[in-house]
Coordinates of C-alpha atoms in Angstrom, one line a residue:
M1 CA -5.1 -11.6 41.5
S2 CA -6.5 -15.1 41.0
N3 CA -8.5 -13.8 38.0
N4 CA -5.3 -12.5 36.4
I5 CA -3.6 -15.8 37.0
E6 CA -6.5 -17.6 35.3
K7 CA -6.3 -15.2 32.4
Q8 CA -2.6 -15.9 32.0
E9 CA -3.2 -19.7 32.2
D10 CA -5.9 -19.5 29.5
K11 CA -3.6 -17.4 27.3
F12 CA -0.8 -20.0 27.7
I13 CA -3.1 -22.9 26.7
M14 CA -4.4 -21.0 23.7
M15 CA -0.9 -20.0 22.5
T16 CA 0.6 -23.5 22.9
T17 CA -2.3 -25.7 21.7
Q18 CA -4.4 -24.0 19.0
P19 CA -3.4 -24.7 15.4
V20 CA -0.6 -22.3 14.5
E21 CA -2.0 -21.2 11.2
R22 CA -5.3 -20.2 12.7
L23 CA -3.6 -18.7 15.7
V24 CA -1.2 -16.5 13.7
C25 CA -4.0 -15.3 11.5
K26 CA -6.2 -14.5 14.5
L27 CA -3.5 -12.5 16.2
A28 CA -2.4 -10.9 13.0
I29 CA -5.7 -9.4 11.9
P30 CA -5.6 -6.5 14.5
T31 CA -1.9 -5.9 14.0
I32 CA -2.3 -5.8 10.2
I33 CA -5.1 -3.3 10.6
S34 CA -3.0 -1.2 13.1
M35 CA 0.0 -1.2 10.7
L36 CA -2.1 -0.3 7.7
I37 CA -3.8 2.5 9.4
T38 CA -0.5 3.8 10.8
A39 CA 1.0 3.7 7.3
F40 CA -2.2 5.3 5.9
Y41 CA -2.0 8.3 8.2
N42 CA 1.7 8.7 7.3
I43 CA 0.6 8.7 3.7
A44 CA -2.2 11.1 4.6
D45 CA 0.4 13.7 5.9
T46 CA 2.2 13.4 2.6
Y47 CA -1.1 13.6 0.6
F48 CA -2.3 16.8 2.3
V49 CA 1.1 18.4 2.5
S50 CA 1.7 17.7 -1.3
R51 CA -1.1 20.3 -1.9
I52 CA 1.3 23.0 -0.4
G53 CA 4.1 22.3 -2.9
T54 CA 7.1 20.1 -3.9
S55 CA 9.4 21.6 -1.2
A56 CA 6.8 20.9 1.5
T57 CA 6.4 17.3 0.3
G58 CA 10.2 17.0 0.4
A59 CA 10.2 18.3 4.0
V60 CA 7.9 15.5 5.1
G61 CA 10.3 13.0 3.6
I62 CA 13.2 14.7 5.3
V63 CA 11.6 14.6 8.8
F64 CA 10.3 11.1 8.2
S65 CA 13.9 9.9 8.8
M66 CA 13.9 11.6 12.2
M67 CA 10.6 10.1 13.0
A68 CA 12.1 6.7 12.0
I69 CA 14.8 7.3 14.6
I70 CA 12.2 8.1 17.3
Q71 CA 10.3 4.9 16.2
A72 CA 13.5 2.9 16.4
M73 CA 14.0 3.8 20.0
G74 CA 10.4 3.1 20.7
F75 CA 10.8 -0.4 19.0
L76 CA 14.0 -0.9 21.1
F77 CA 12.0 -0.7 24.3
G78 CA 8.8 -2.1 22.9
N79 CA 10.1 -5.1 21.0
G80 CA 12.8 -5.6 23.6
S81 CA 10.3 -5.7 26.5
G82 CA 7.6 -7.5 24.5
N83 CA 9.9 -10.4 23.4
Y84 CA 11.1 -10.9 26.9
I85 CA 7.5 -10.7 28.3
S86 CA 6.2 -13.4 25.8
R87 CA 9.0 -15.8 26.8
K88 CA 8.4 -15.1 30.5
L89 CA 4.7 -15.8 30.1
G90 CA 5.6 -19.0 28.3
E91 CA 7.7 -19.9 31.3
K92 CA 4.8 -18.8 33.6
K93 CA 6.9 -16.1 35.4
S94 CA 4.3 -13.3 35.5
K95 CA 6.0 -11.2 38.2
E96 CA 9.2 -10.8 36.1
A97 CA 7.0 -10.0 33.1
E98 CA 5.4 -7.1 35.0
E99 CA 8.8 -5.7 36.0
V100 CA 10.0 -5.8 32.4
A101 CA 6.8 -4.1 31.2
A102 CA 7.2 -1.2 33.6
T103 CA 10.9 -0.8 32.9
G104 CA 10.2 -0.7 29.1
F105 CA 7.4 1.9 29.3
Y106 CA 9.0 4.4 31.8
S107 CA 12.4 4.1 30.1
A108 CA 10.9 5.0 26.8
L109 CA 9.2 8.1 28.2
I110 CA 12.4 9.3 29.8
V111 CA 14.5 8.8 26.6
G112 CA 11.8 10.5 24.6
I113 CA 12.0 13.6 26.8
I114 CA 15.8 13.7 26.4
V115 CA 15.6 13.3 22.6
C116 CA 13.0 16.1 22.4
T117 CA 15.0 18.5 24.5
F118 CA 18.4 18.1 22.8
S119 CA 16.8 18.0 19.3
M120 CA 14.9 21.3 19.9
I121 CA 18.2 23.0 21.0
F122 CA 19.9 22.1 17.7
I123 CA 16.8 22.0 15.4
K124 CA 18.4 24.0 12.5
P125 CA 21.6 22.0 12.2
L126 CA 19.5 18.9 12.7
G127 CA 17.3 19.8 9.7
K128 CA 20.4 20.3 7.5
A129 CA 22.0 17.0 8.7
L130 CA 18.8 15.2 7.8
G131 CA 19.3 16.3 4.2
A132 CA 17.2 19.4 3.8
T133 CA 18.1 21.8 1.0
D134 CA 18.0 25.5 1.4
T135 CA 14.5 25.7 -0.1
I136 CA 13.2 22.8 1.9
L137 CA 14.8 23.8 5.3
P138 CA 12.1 26.3 6.4
Y139 CA 9.3 23.7 5.8
T140 CA 11.5 21.1 7.6
M141 CA 11.9 23.2 10.7
D142 CA 8.2 24.0 10.9
Y143 CA 7.3 20.3 10.6
L144 CA 10.1 19.0 12.8
R145 CA 9.5 21.3 15.7
F146 CA 6.1 19.9 16.5
I147 CA 7.0 16.3 15.7
L148 CA 9.7 16.5 18.4
F149 CA 7.2 17.6 21.0
G150 CA 5.4 14.3 20.4
A151 CA 8.6 12.2 20.6
P152 CA 8.0 10.9 24.2
F153 CA 4.4 9.9 23.4
M154 CA 5.4 8.3 20.1
M155 CA 8.0 6.1 21.8
A156 CA 5.7 5.2 24.7
S157 CA 2.9 4.3 22.3
F158 CA 5.1 1.9 20.4
V159 CA 6.1 0.3 23.7
L160 CA 2.5 -0.2 24.9
N161 CA 1.3 -1.5 21.5
N162 CA 4.2 -4.0 21.3
Q163 CA 3.7 -5.2 24.9
L164 CA 0.0 -5.8 24.3
R165 CA 0.5 -7.8 21.1
F166 CA 3.3 -9.9 22.7
Q167 CA 0.8 -10.9 25.4
G168 CA -1.6 -12.1 22.6
N169 CA -3.8 -9.0 23.1
A170 CA -3.1 -7.3 19.8
V171 CA -6.8 -6.3 19.4
Y172 CA -6.4 -3.8 22.2
G173 CA -3.3 -2.4 20.7
M174 CA -5.3 -2.0 17.4
V175 CA -7.9 0.1 19.2
G176 CA -5.4 2.6 20.6
I177 CA -3.5 2.9 17.4
C178 CA -6.6 3.2 15.2
V179 CA -8.3 5.9 17.4
G180 CA -5.1 8.0 17.2
A181 CA -4.8 7.5 13.5
I182 CA -8.4 8.5 12.8
I183 CA -7.9 11.7 14.9
N184 CA -4.8 12.5 12.9
I185 CA -6.5 12.1 9.5
I186 CA -9.4 14.3 10.6
L187 CA -7.1 17.0 12.1
D188 CA -4.7 17.1 9.1
P189 CA -7.0 19.1 6.7
I190 CA -8.5 21.2 9.5
L191 CA -5.1 22.4 10.8
I192 CA -3.3 22.6 7.5
F193 CA -6.0 24.4 5.4
V194 CA -8.9 25.6 7.6
L195 CA -6.8 27.1 10.4
D196 CA -4.0 27.9 7.9
F197 CA -1.2 26.4 10.0
G198 CA 0.4 25.0 6.8
I199 CA 2.9 22.1 7.2
A200 CA 3.1 22.7 11.0
G201 CA -0.6 21.7 11.2
A202 CA 0.3 18.2 9.9
A203 CA 3.0 17.8 12.6
I204 CA 0.6 19.1 15.4
A205 CA -2.0 16.6 14.2
T206 CA 0.5 13.8 14.4
S207 CA 1.8 14.7 17.9
L208 CA -1.7 15.1 19.3
S209 CA -2.8 11.7 17.9
Q210 CA 0.3 10.1 19.4
F211 CA -0.5 11.5 22.8
I212 CA -4.1 10.3 22.6
S213 CA -2.9 6.8 21.5
M214 CA -0.5 6.6 24.4
V215 CA -3.3 7.4 27.0
I216 CA -5.7 4.9 25.4
L217 CA -3.1 2.1 25.3
F218 CA -1.9 2.7 28.9
V219 CA -5.5 2.4 30.1
L220 CA -6.1 -0.8 28.0
C221 CA -2.8 -2.3 29.3
N222 CA -4.0 -1.9 32.9
K223 CA -7.7 -2.7 32.3
K224 CA -7.5 -5.5 29.7
G225 CA -3.9 -6.8 29.5
I226 CA -2.6 -9.7 31.5
V227 CA 0.6 -7.8 32.4
K228 CA -0.1 -4.6 34.3
I229 CA 2.1 -1.5 34.1
K230 CA 2.6 -0.1 37.6
F231 CA 5.3 2.4 38.7
K232 CA 6.1 0.2 41.7
N233 CA 7.4 -2.5 39.3
F234 CA 9.9 0.0 37.8
K235 CA 12.6 -1.8 39.7
N236 CA 15.5 -4.2 39.0
R237 CA 16.1 -1.5 36.3
L238 CA 19.6 -2.3 35.4
Y239 CA 19.1 -6.1 34.9
N240 CA 15.7 -5.6 33.1
L241 CA 17.1 -2.7 31.0
K242 CA 20.0 -4.9 29.9
E243 CA 17.6 -7.7 28.8
I244 CA 15.3 -5.2 27.1
I245 CA 18.2 -3.7 25.1
R246 CA 19.6 -7.1 24.3
C247 CA 16.3 -8.3 22.9
G248 CA 15.4 -4.9 21.3
L249 CA 18.7 -4.2 19.6
P250 CA 17.7 -5.9 16.3
S251 CA 14.7 -3.5 16.1
L252 CA 16.9 -0.5 16.9
F253 CA 19.4 -1.5 14.3
R254 CA 16.6 -2.2 11.7
Q255 CA 14.9 1.1 12.3
G256 CA 18.0 3.1 13.1
I257 CA 19.9 2.0 10.0
A258 CA 16.7 2.7 7.9
S259 CA 16.9 6.3 9.2
V260 CA 20.6 6.6 8.3
A261 CA 19.8 5.1 4.9
A262 CA 16.9 7.6 4.4
I263 CA 19.1 10.5 5.3
C264 CA 21.8 9.4 2.9
L265 CA 19.2 8.8 0.2
N266 CA 17.8 12.3 0.7
R267 CA 21.3 13.8 0.5
F268 CA 22.0 12.0 -2.7
A269 CA 18.6 12.9 -4.1
G270 CA 19.2 16.5 -3.2
V271 CA 21.8 16.7 -6.0
Y272 CA 19.0 16.2 -8.5
G273 CA 16.7 18.9 -6.9
D274 CA 13.6 19.0 -4.7
A275 CA 11.7 17.0 -7.2
A276 CA 14.0 14.0 -6.6
I277 CA 13.6 14.3 -2.8
A278 CA 9.8 14.5 -3.1
A279 CA 9.6 11.6 -5.5
M280 CA 11.8 9.3 -3.3
S281 CA 9.8 10.4 -0.3
I282 CA 6.5 9.4 -2.0
V283 CA 7.9 6.0 -3.1
S284 CA 9.2 5.3 0.4
K285 CA 5.7 6.0 1.9
V286 CA 4.0 3.9 -0.8
G287 CA 6.5 1.0 -0.2
M288 CA 6.1 1.2 3.5
F289 CA 2.3 1.0 3.1
A290 CA 2.7 -2.2 1.1
I291 CA 5.1 -3.7 3.6
S292 CA 3.0 -2.6 6.6
A293 CA 0.5 -5.4 6.2
L294 CA 3.5 -7.9 6.1
I295 CA 4.9 -6.4 9.3
G296 CA 1.5 -6.6 10.9
F297 CA 1.3 -10.3 9.9
G298 CA 4.7 -10.8 11.4
Q299 CA 3.6 -9.2 14.6
G300 CA 0.9 -11.9 14.8
F301 CA 3.6 -14.5 14.3
Q302 CA 5.9 -13.2 17.1
P303 CA 3.8 -13.9 20.2
V304 CA 3.1 -17.4 18.8
C305 CA 6.8 -17.9 18.3
G306 CA 7.8 -16.5 21.7
F307 CA 5.2 -18.4 23.7
N308 CA 6.0 -21.7 22.0
Y309 CA 9.8 -21.2 22.1
G310 CA 9.6 -20.5 25.8
A311 CA 7.4 -23.6 26.3
K312 CA 10.0 -25.6 24.2
K313 CA 7.4 -26.5 21.5
Y314 CA 9.9 -26.1 18.6
D315 CA 7.8 -28.0 16.1
R316 CA 5.1 -25.3 16.4
V317 CA 7.7 -22.6 16.0
N318 CA 8.9 -24.2 12.7
K319 CA 5.4 -24.7 11.5
A320 CA 4.4 -21.1 12.1
F321 CA 7.5 -19.7 10.4
S322 CA 7.0 -21.8 7.3
F323 CA 3.4 -20.9 7.0
C324 CA 4.1 -17.1 7.3
V325 CA 6.9 -17.2 4.7
K326 CA 4.9 -19.1 2.1
L327 CA 1.8 -16.9 2.5
S328 CA 3.7 -13.6 2.5
T329 CA 5.7 -14.5 -0.6
I330 CA 2.5 -15.2 -2.6
V331 CA 0.9 -11.9 -1.4
L332 CA 4.0 -9.8 -2.1
T333 CA 4.3 -11.3 -5.6
I334 CA 0.8 -10.1 -6.4
I335 CA 1.5 -6.7 -4.9
A336 CA 4.7 -6.4 -7.0
V337 CA 2.8 -7.2 -10.2
V338 CA 0.1 -4.6 -9.4
G339 CA 2.7 -2.0 -8.3
F340 CA 4.7 -2.4 -11.5
S341 CA 1.7 -2.3 -13.8
F342 CA 0.1 0.8 -12.2
A343 CA 3.2 2.8 -10.9
P344 CA 2.3 6.1 -12.7
Q345 CA -1.3 5.9 -11.4
I346 CA -0.1 5.2 -7.8
I347 CA 2.4 8.1 -7.8
G348 CA -0.3 10.2 -9.5
I349 CA -2.4 10.0 -6.3
F350 CA -0.1 12.6 -4.8
K351 CA -0.9 15.4 -7.3
T352 CA 2.1 17.6 -6.8
G353 CA 1.7 19.1 -10.2
D354 CA 5.3 18.3 -10.9
V355 CA 6.0 16.2 -14.0
E356 CA 9.5 15.4 -12.8
V357 CA 8.3 14.0 -9.5
M358 CA 5.9 11.7 -11.5
E359 CA 8.7 10.4 -13.8
I360 CA 11.2 9.8 -11.0
G361 CA 8.7 8.3 -8.6
S362 CA 7.2 5.9 -11.2
A363 CA 10.6 4.6 -12.2
A364 CA 11.7 4.1 -8.6
L365 CA 8.5 2.3 -7.6
R366 CA 8.9 -0.1 -10.6
W367 CA 12.4 -1.0 -9.6
Q368 CA 11.3 -1.6 -6.0
C369 CA 8.7 -4.0 -7.2
F370 CA 11.3 -6.4 -8.5
S371 CA 12.5 -7.3 -5.0
F372 CA 9.1 -7.3 -3.3
P373 CA 8.6 -11.1 -3.3
L374 CA 11.9 -11.6 -1.3
I375 CA 11.0 -9.2 1.5
G376 CA 8.7 -11.6 3.3
F377 CA 11.5 -14.1 4.0
I378 CA 13.9 -11.3 5.1
I379 CA 11.4 -9.8 7.5
F380 CA 10.1 -13.1 9.0
S381 CA 13.7 -14.4 9.4
N382 CA 14.6 -11.3 11.3
M383 CA 11.5 -11.5 13.5
F384 CA 12.0 -15.2 14.2
L385 CA 15.7 -14.8 15.2
Q386 CA 14.8 -11.8 17.4
T387 CA 11.9 -13.4 19.2
I388 CA 13.8 -16.6 20.1
G389 CA 16.6 -14.5 21.6
K390 CA 19.3 -14.8 18.9
A391 CA 20.1 -11.2 19.3
F392 CA 23.4 -11.1 17.4
K393 CA 22.2 -12.9 14.3
A394 CA 19.0 -10.9 14.3
S395 CA 21.0 -7.7 14.6
V396 CA 23.3 -8.7 11.7
L397 CA 20.2 -9.4 9.5
S398 CA 18.6 -6.2 10.6
L399 CA 21.6 -4.3 9.4
T400 CA 21.7 -5.8 5.9
R401 CA 18.7 -4.5 4.0
Q402 CA 19.2 -0.8 4.6
G403 CA 22.7 -0.7 6.1
L404 CA 25.4 -3.2 5.2
F405 CA 24.2 -3.5 1.6
F406 CA 22.0 -0.4 1.0
L407 CA 24.7 2.2 1.9
P408 CA 27.6 0.7 0.0
V409 CA 25.4 0.2 -3.1
L410 CA 24.1 3.8 -2.8
F411 CA 27.6 5.2 -2.6
I412 CA 28.9 3.0 -5.5
I413 CA 26.0 2.9 -8.0
V414 CA 24.7 6.5 -7.8
P415 CA 28.0 8.1 -8.9
L416 CA 28.2 5.5 -11.7
L417 CA 24.6 5.7 -13.0
G418 CA 23.3 9.0 -11.6
L419 CA 19.5 9.3 -11.0
A420 CA 18.8 5.8 -12.5
G421 CA 21.2 4.4 -9.8
L422 CA 19.3 6.2 -7.1
E423 CA 16.1 4.5 -8.3
M424 CA 17.5 1.0 -8.2
V425 CA 19.5 1.0 -4.9
Q426 CA 16.8 -0.7 -2.7
P427 CA 16.0 -3.7 -4.9
I428 CA 19.8 -4.5 -5.2
A429 CA 20.1 -4.3 -1.4
D430 CA 17.1 -6.6 -1.0
I431 CA 18.5 -9.3 -3.2
L432 CA 21.8 -9.3 -1.3
S433 CA 20.0 -9.4 2.0
F434 CA 17.9 -12.4 0.9
A435 CA 21.2 -14.2 0.1
V436 CA 22.4 -13.7 3.7
A437 CA 19.0 -14.4 5.3
V438 CA 18.6 -17.9 3.9
P439 CA 21.7 -19.7 5.3
L440 CA 21.6 -17.6 8.6
T441 CA 18.0 -18.6 9.3
Y442 CA 18.1 -22.2 8.3
G443 CA 21.2 -22.7 10.3
V444 CA 19.4 -21.6 13.5
I445 CA 16.3 -23.8 12.6
K446 CA 18.6 -26.8 12.1
E447 CA 20.2 -26.2 15.5
M448 CA 16.8 -25.7 17.2
N449 CA 15.5 -29.0 15.7
K450 CA 18.5 -30.9 17.2
N451 CA 17.4 -29.7 20.7
S452 CA 13.7 -30.7 20.2

């Protein structure tokens, strides 16, 4: 016990005294690697499945919106408990942190089992509701069935990974995520082509890798983490669950509305055929891969923000936020230039053999590159507000990019401009979100500085 107290004290000193720039980068390296590898194996599914055909590629895009819903619930419990844990550690209340950790993990497992059960009962109408056309639906059901079996493990993995990084132990989270991802990438071609499971093989590989990740992360939490997960701490559930949900709602809204947006996008794209669905699916995966490094960098920022906010070191919070926004804007601008210049070559990696997929995908990717430099500020503002407990404002900002703006723009511009409108929805929503994020965030910073 005394050893764990010493580890907690050492962690507190590190998080509240080391230069924030170096600290954020140090914590961000493993989370960036984790996010990139996670995004890479999502792309790997699309890459291998694209060899089956355009309809199969479209099915991966359709089911991805359901996976995003599962991830949203995982982030609800993971970011909700992780944010609360980091503030409690900053306040040196380790017992409360352990109770929150247990509540977050076991709640996610229970909810995952419920989601799996009900979704399996209604799998065919669910596939149609997600936007599958008649030609894509058989592939969707084959893929979705095995993804749902992995839902409890996927949710629990997100919780454990987030709890580790909010303790400042992101490197252990990286190990669990990376091992699962590597197994997924290895299993994909074996199950899809060698054992001839087709698109179902990609889903089996994903679910198996999520289970293995969960087991590894659970062991690392209890062996290496400073906050242990024990079933006996699964108590004070109503109070802890209330706090977890309050802190995690922005993540649920952000991921959940992204799922709704993806479903609506698929349904609008379906009017233009399977090629449009496949193309927008590929662009979404490519865009997510580019943003994954940014999110990983933000996950390095959050524990620094949480610890120092809990310790009332607001100057360090400000400094960390400013550093992250400046660096991310520079990097995203470079990525945008590269993405715009080489859009056909990037889409061409997924050799579907469909010229229409290439044309639609290249145009959509180029449009998306226009707003890339703004995304850093939007994401870091959201993470900042969420981590310091400004749940309502963080939730509002979470809803803007792919909800409050994306959906109205989608419903207005596509009927007016057709396929071209479909390709430019996201950058328009990003510009509007940026316009909201600036006053919202700087208002909170100004208020925080008055209390310092």
